[in-house]
Coordinates of C-alpha atoms in Angstrom, one line a residue:
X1 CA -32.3 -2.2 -33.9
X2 CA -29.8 -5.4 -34.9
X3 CA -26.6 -4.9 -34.3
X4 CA -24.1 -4.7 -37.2
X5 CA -23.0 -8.3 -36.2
X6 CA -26.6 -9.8 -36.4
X7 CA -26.6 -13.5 -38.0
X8 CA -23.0 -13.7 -37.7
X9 CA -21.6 -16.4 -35.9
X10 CA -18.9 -16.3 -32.7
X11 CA -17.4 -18.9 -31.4
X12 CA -15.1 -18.2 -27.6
X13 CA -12.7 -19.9 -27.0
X14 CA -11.9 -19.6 -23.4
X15 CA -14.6 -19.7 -20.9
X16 CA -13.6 -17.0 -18.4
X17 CA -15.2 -13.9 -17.1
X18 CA -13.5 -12.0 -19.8
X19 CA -15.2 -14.2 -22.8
X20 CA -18.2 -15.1 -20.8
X21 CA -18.8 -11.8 -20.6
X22 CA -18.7 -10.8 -24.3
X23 CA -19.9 -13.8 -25.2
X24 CA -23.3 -12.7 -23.4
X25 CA -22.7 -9.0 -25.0
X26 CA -22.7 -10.1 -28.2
X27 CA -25.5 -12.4 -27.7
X28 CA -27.5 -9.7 -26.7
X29 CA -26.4 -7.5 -29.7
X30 CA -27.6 -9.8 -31.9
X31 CA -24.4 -12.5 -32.8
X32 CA -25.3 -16.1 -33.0
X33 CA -23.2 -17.6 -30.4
X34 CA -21.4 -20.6 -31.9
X35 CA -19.1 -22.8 -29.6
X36 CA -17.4 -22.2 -26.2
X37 CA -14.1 -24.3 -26.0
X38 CA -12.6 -24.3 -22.4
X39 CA -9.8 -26.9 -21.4
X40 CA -12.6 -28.0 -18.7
X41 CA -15.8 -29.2 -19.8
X42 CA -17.7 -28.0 -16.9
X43 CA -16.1 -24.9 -17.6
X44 CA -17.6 -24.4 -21.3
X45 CA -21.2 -25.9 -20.1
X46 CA -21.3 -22.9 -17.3
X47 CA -20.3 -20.5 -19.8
X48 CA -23.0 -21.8 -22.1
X49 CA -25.4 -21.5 -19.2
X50 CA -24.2 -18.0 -18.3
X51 CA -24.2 -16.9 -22.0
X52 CA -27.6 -18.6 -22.7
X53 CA -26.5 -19.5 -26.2
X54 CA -24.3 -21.7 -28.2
X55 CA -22.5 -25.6 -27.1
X56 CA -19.7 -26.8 -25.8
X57 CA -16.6 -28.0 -28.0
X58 CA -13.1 -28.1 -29.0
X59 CA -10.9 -25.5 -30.8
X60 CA -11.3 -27.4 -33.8
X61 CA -15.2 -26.9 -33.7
X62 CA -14.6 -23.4 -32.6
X63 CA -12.7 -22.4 -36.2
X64 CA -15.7 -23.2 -38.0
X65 CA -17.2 -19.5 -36.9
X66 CA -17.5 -16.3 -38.7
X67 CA -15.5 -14.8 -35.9
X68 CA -13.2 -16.4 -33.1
X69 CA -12.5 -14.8 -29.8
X70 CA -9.3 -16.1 -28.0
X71 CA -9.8 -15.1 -24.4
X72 CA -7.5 -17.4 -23.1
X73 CA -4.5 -16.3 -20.6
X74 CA -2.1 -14.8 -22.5
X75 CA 0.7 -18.1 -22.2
X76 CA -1.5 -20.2 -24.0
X77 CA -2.8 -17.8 -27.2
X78 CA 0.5 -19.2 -29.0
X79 CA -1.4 -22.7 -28.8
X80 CA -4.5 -21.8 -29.4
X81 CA -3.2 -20.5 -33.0
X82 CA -1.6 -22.9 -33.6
X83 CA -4.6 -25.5 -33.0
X84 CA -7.0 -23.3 -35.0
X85 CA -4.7 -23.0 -38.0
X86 CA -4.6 -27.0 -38.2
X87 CA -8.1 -27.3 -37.6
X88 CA -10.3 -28.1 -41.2
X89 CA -12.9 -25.7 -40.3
X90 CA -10.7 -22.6 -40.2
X91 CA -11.8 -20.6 -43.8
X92 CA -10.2 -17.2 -45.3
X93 CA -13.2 -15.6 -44.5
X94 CA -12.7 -16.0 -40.3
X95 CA -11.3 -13.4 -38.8
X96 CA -9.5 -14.8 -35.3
X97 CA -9.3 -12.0 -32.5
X98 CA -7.6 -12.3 -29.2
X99 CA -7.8 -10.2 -26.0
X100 CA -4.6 -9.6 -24.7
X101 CA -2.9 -6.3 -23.9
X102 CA 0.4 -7.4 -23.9
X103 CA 0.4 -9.4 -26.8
X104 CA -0.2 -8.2 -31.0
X105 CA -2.3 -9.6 -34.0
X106 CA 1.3 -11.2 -34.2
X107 CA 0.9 -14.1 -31.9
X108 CA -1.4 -15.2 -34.3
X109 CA 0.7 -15.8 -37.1
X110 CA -0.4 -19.5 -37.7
X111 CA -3.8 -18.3 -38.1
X112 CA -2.7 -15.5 -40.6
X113 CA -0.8 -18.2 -42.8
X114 CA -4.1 -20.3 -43.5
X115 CA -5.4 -17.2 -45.1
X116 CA -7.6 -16.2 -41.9
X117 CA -7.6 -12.9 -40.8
X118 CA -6.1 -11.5 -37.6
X119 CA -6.5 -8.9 -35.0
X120 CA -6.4 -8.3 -31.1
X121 CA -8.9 -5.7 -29.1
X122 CA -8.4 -5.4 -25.7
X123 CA -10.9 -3.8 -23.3
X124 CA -9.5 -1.9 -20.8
X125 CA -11.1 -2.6 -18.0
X126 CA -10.5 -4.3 -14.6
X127 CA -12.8 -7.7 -14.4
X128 CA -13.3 -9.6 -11.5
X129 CA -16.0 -11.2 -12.0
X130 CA -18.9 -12.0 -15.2
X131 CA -22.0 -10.9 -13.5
X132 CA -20.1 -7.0 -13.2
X133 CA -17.9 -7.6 -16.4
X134 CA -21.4 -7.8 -18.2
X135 CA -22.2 -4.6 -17.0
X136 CA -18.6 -3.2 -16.9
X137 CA -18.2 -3.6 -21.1
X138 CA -20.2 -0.9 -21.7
X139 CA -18.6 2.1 -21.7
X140 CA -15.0 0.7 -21.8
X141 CA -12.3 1.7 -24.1
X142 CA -10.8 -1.3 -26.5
X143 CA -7.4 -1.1 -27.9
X144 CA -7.4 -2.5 -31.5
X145 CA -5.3 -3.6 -34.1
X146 CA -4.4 -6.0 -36.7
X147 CA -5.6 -6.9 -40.1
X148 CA -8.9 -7.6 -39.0
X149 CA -9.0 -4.6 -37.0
X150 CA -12.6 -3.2 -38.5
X151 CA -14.1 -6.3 -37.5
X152 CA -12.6 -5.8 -34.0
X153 CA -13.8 -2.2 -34.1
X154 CA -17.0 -3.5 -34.8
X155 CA -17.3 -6.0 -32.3
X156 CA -16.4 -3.3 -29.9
X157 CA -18.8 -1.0 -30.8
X158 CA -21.5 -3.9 -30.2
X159 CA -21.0 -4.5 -27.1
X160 CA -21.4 -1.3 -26.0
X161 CA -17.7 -0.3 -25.9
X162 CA -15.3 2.2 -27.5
X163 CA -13.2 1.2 -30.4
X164 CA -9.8 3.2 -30.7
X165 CA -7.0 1.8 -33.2
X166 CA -3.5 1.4 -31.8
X167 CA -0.3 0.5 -33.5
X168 CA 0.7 -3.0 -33.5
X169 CA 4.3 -2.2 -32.1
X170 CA 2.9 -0.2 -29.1
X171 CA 1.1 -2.6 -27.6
X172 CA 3.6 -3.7 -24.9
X173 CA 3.8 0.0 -23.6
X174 CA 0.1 0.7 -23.9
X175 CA -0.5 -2.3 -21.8
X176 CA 2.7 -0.9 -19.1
X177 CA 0.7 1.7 -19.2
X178 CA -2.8 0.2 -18.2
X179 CA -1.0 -1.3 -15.7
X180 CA 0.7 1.2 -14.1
X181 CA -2.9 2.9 -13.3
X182 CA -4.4 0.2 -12.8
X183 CA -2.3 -2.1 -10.4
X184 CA -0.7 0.9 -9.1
X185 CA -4.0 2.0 -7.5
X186 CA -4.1 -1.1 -5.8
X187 CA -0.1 -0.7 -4.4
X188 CA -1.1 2.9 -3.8
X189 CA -3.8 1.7 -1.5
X190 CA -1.8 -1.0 -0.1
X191 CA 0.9 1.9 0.6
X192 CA -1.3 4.2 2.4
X193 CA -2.8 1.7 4.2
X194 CA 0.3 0.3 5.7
X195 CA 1.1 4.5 6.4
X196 CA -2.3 5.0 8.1
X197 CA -2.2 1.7 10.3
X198 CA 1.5 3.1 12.0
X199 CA -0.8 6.5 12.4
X200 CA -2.8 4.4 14.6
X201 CA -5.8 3.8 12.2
X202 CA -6.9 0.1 11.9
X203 CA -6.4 -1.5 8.1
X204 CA -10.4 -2.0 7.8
X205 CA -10.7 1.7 9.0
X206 CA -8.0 3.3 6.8
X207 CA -9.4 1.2 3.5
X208 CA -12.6 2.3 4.2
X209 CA -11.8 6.2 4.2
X210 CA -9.1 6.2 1.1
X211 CA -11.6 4.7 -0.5
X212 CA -13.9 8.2 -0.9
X213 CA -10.3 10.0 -1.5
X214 CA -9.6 7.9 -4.5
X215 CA -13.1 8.2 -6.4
X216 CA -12.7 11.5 -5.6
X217 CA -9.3 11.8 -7.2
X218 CA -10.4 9.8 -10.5
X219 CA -13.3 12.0 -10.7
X220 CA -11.5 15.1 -11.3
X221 CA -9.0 13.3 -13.7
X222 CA -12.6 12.8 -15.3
X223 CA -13.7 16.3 -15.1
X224 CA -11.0 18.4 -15.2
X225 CA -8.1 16.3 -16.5
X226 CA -4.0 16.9 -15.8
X227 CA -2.0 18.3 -14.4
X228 CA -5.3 20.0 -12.9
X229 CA -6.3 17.3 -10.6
X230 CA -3.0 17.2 -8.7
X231 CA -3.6 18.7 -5.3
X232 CA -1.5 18.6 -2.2
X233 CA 1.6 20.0 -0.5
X234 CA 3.9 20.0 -3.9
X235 CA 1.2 21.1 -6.1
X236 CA 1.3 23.7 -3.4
X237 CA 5.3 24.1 -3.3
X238 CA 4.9 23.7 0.2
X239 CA 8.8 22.4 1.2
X240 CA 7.8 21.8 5.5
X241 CA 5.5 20.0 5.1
X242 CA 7.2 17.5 2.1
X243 CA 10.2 17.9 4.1
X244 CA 8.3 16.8 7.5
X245 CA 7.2 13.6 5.4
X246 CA 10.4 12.3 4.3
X247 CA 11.5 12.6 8.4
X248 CA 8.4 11.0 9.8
X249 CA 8.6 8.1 6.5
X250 CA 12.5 7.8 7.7
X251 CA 11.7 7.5 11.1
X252 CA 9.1 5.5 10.8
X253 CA 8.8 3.8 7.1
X254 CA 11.9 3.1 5.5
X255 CA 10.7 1.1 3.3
X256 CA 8.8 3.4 1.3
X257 CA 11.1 6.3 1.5
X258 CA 12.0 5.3 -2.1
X259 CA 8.4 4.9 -3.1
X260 CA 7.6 8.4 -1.8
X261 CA 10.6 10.0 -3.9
X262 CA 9.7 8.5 -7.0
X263 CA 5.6 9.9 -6.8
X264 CA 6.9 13.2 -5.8
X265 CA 9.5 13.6 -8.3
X266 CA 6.6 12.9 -10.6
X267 CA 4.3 15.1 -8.9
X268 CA 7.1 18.2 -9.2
X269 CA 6.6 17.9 -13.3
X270 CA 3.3 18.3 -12.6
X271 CA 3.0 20.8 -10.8
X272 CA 5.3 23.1 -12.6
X273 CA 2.3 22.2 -15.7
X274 CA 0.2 23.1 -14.0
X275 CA 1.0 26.5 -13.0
X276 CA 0.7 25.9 -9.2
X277 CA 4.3 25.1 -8.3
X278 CA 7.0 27.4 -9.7
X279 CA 10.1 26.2 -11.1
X280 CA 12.6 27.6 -8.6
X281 CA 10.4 26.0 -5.8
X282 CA 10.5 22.8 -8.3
X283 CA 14.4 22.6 -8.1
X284 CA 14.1 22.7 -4.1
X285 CA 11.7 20.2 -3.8
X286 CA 14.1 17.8 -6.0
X287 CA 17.2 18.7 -3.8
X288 CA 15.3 18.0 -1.1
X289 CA 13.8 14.4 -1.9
X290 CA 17.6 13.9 -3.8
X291 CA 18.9 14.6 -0.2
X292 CA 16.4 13.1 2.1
X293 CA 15.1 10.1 0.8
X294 CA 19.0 8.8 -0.1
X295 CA 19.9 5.4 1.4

């Protein structure tokens, strides 16, 4: 069955995995796959060739679509809008959509004052590359909003994703928020690493078996949600052993003394949610980590 974007035309500008990957999505889901515009020109012919549709051009060829995608780093969607408003092609009927988390429909403005409609739907996801990212889309949640922001829904839902409408002024903290997960799994990691290697364990080694503990965690997020899938000694109100890491982190890792407080602190509102950890135990725990990790 056609997608509800079939015959429409898309043009991307911004040849990266994020809009060579939806570029390719959409192709498949039926959109006509206008012009790629990259700042290289080797960049926009691999795109093509990865996307197996559409040419190579300039922004100005790129307004002439039904839909524009601005997938560019966020710094340069200011331009971008700017060169697509003064470009001859742009019509009242396009509707211009960026990417970015950070940023609202509002960077857009240029576009919006030719009579064009605007929006932004961000997928949140972690891409590293456009082979996975293909495969990655579906499933993944998009952040919406805007003027144009049943188009974007659209365009969401035909490429496999989720659609879910935010507010335009929240956009900043919904994107802290992605990125507190999502780059603070990766300075967890780094964290634990760097604890396991002074255990003895080698950095390869002590990767390789977080790794497991990690899906592990995420999949009862997935299955049973919070506070539920907090586990471990303050879940468990158990002040030795919390105790016995802020020594051995003193002793041993002073710089993350701080970094331990601030998680566990967390963890104790947590725990008292979830039932496990009682409130008097609670207030113990924060005297202790008030006490022990002070510099």
């Amino acid at each position: 069955m056609k997608s509800s974007g079939a015959r429409r035309t898309v043009s991307v500008v911004g040849a990266g995995v994020v809009g060579s990957a939806l570029a390719r999505r959409l192709c498949e889901s039926g959109y006509s796959i206008d012009v790629v515009s990259s700042r290289r020109a080797d960049s926009s012919a691999a795109a093509v060739d990865f996307v197996g549709a559409g040419r190579a051009g300039d922004v100005a060829a790129a307004a002439g679509a039904d839909i524009v995608l601005v997938t560019t780093p966020d710094r340069a969607i200011g331009a971008i809008a700017e060169a697509l408003a003064s470009s001859p092609g742009l019509r009242p009927s396009t509707s211009v959509i960026h990417v970015s988390g950070a940023l609202s429909s509002d960077v857009l403005a240029p576009v919006r004052r030719r009579g064009a409609k605007t929006a932004s739907m961000h997928p949140l996801q972690s891409f590293a590359r456009r082979e996975e990212a293909v495969a990655q889309i579906a499933g993944s949640y998009f952040f919406c909003e805007g003027e144009a922001i049943d188009v974007a829904l659209t365009l969401a839902a035909d490429v496999g994703g989720i659609g879910v409408s935010i507010r335009t002024e929240g956009k900043v903290l919904y994107h802290a928020g992605a990125a507190v997960l999502s780059n603070g799994i990766v300075t967890l990691a780094a964290s634990a690493v760097d604890l396991l290697e002074k255990a003895g364990v080698s950095r390869a080694q002590a990767l390789a078996a977080l790794v497991p503990l990690g899906r592990g965690t995420l999949e009862n997020l997935a299955t049973i949600g919070l506070p539920q899938a907090l586990t471990g000694p303050i879940a468990r109100g158990d002040v030795d052993i919390v105790s016995a890491h802020v020594d051995a982190l003193r002793r041993e890792a002073p710089d993350l003394l701080r970094f331990y407080e601030v998680l566990a602190t967390r963890q104790i509102d947590l725990g008292v949610a979830k039932g496990t950890l009682s409130a008097e135990a609670g207030a113990t725990l924060r005297r202790l980590l008030a006490s022990g990790c002070a510099t």
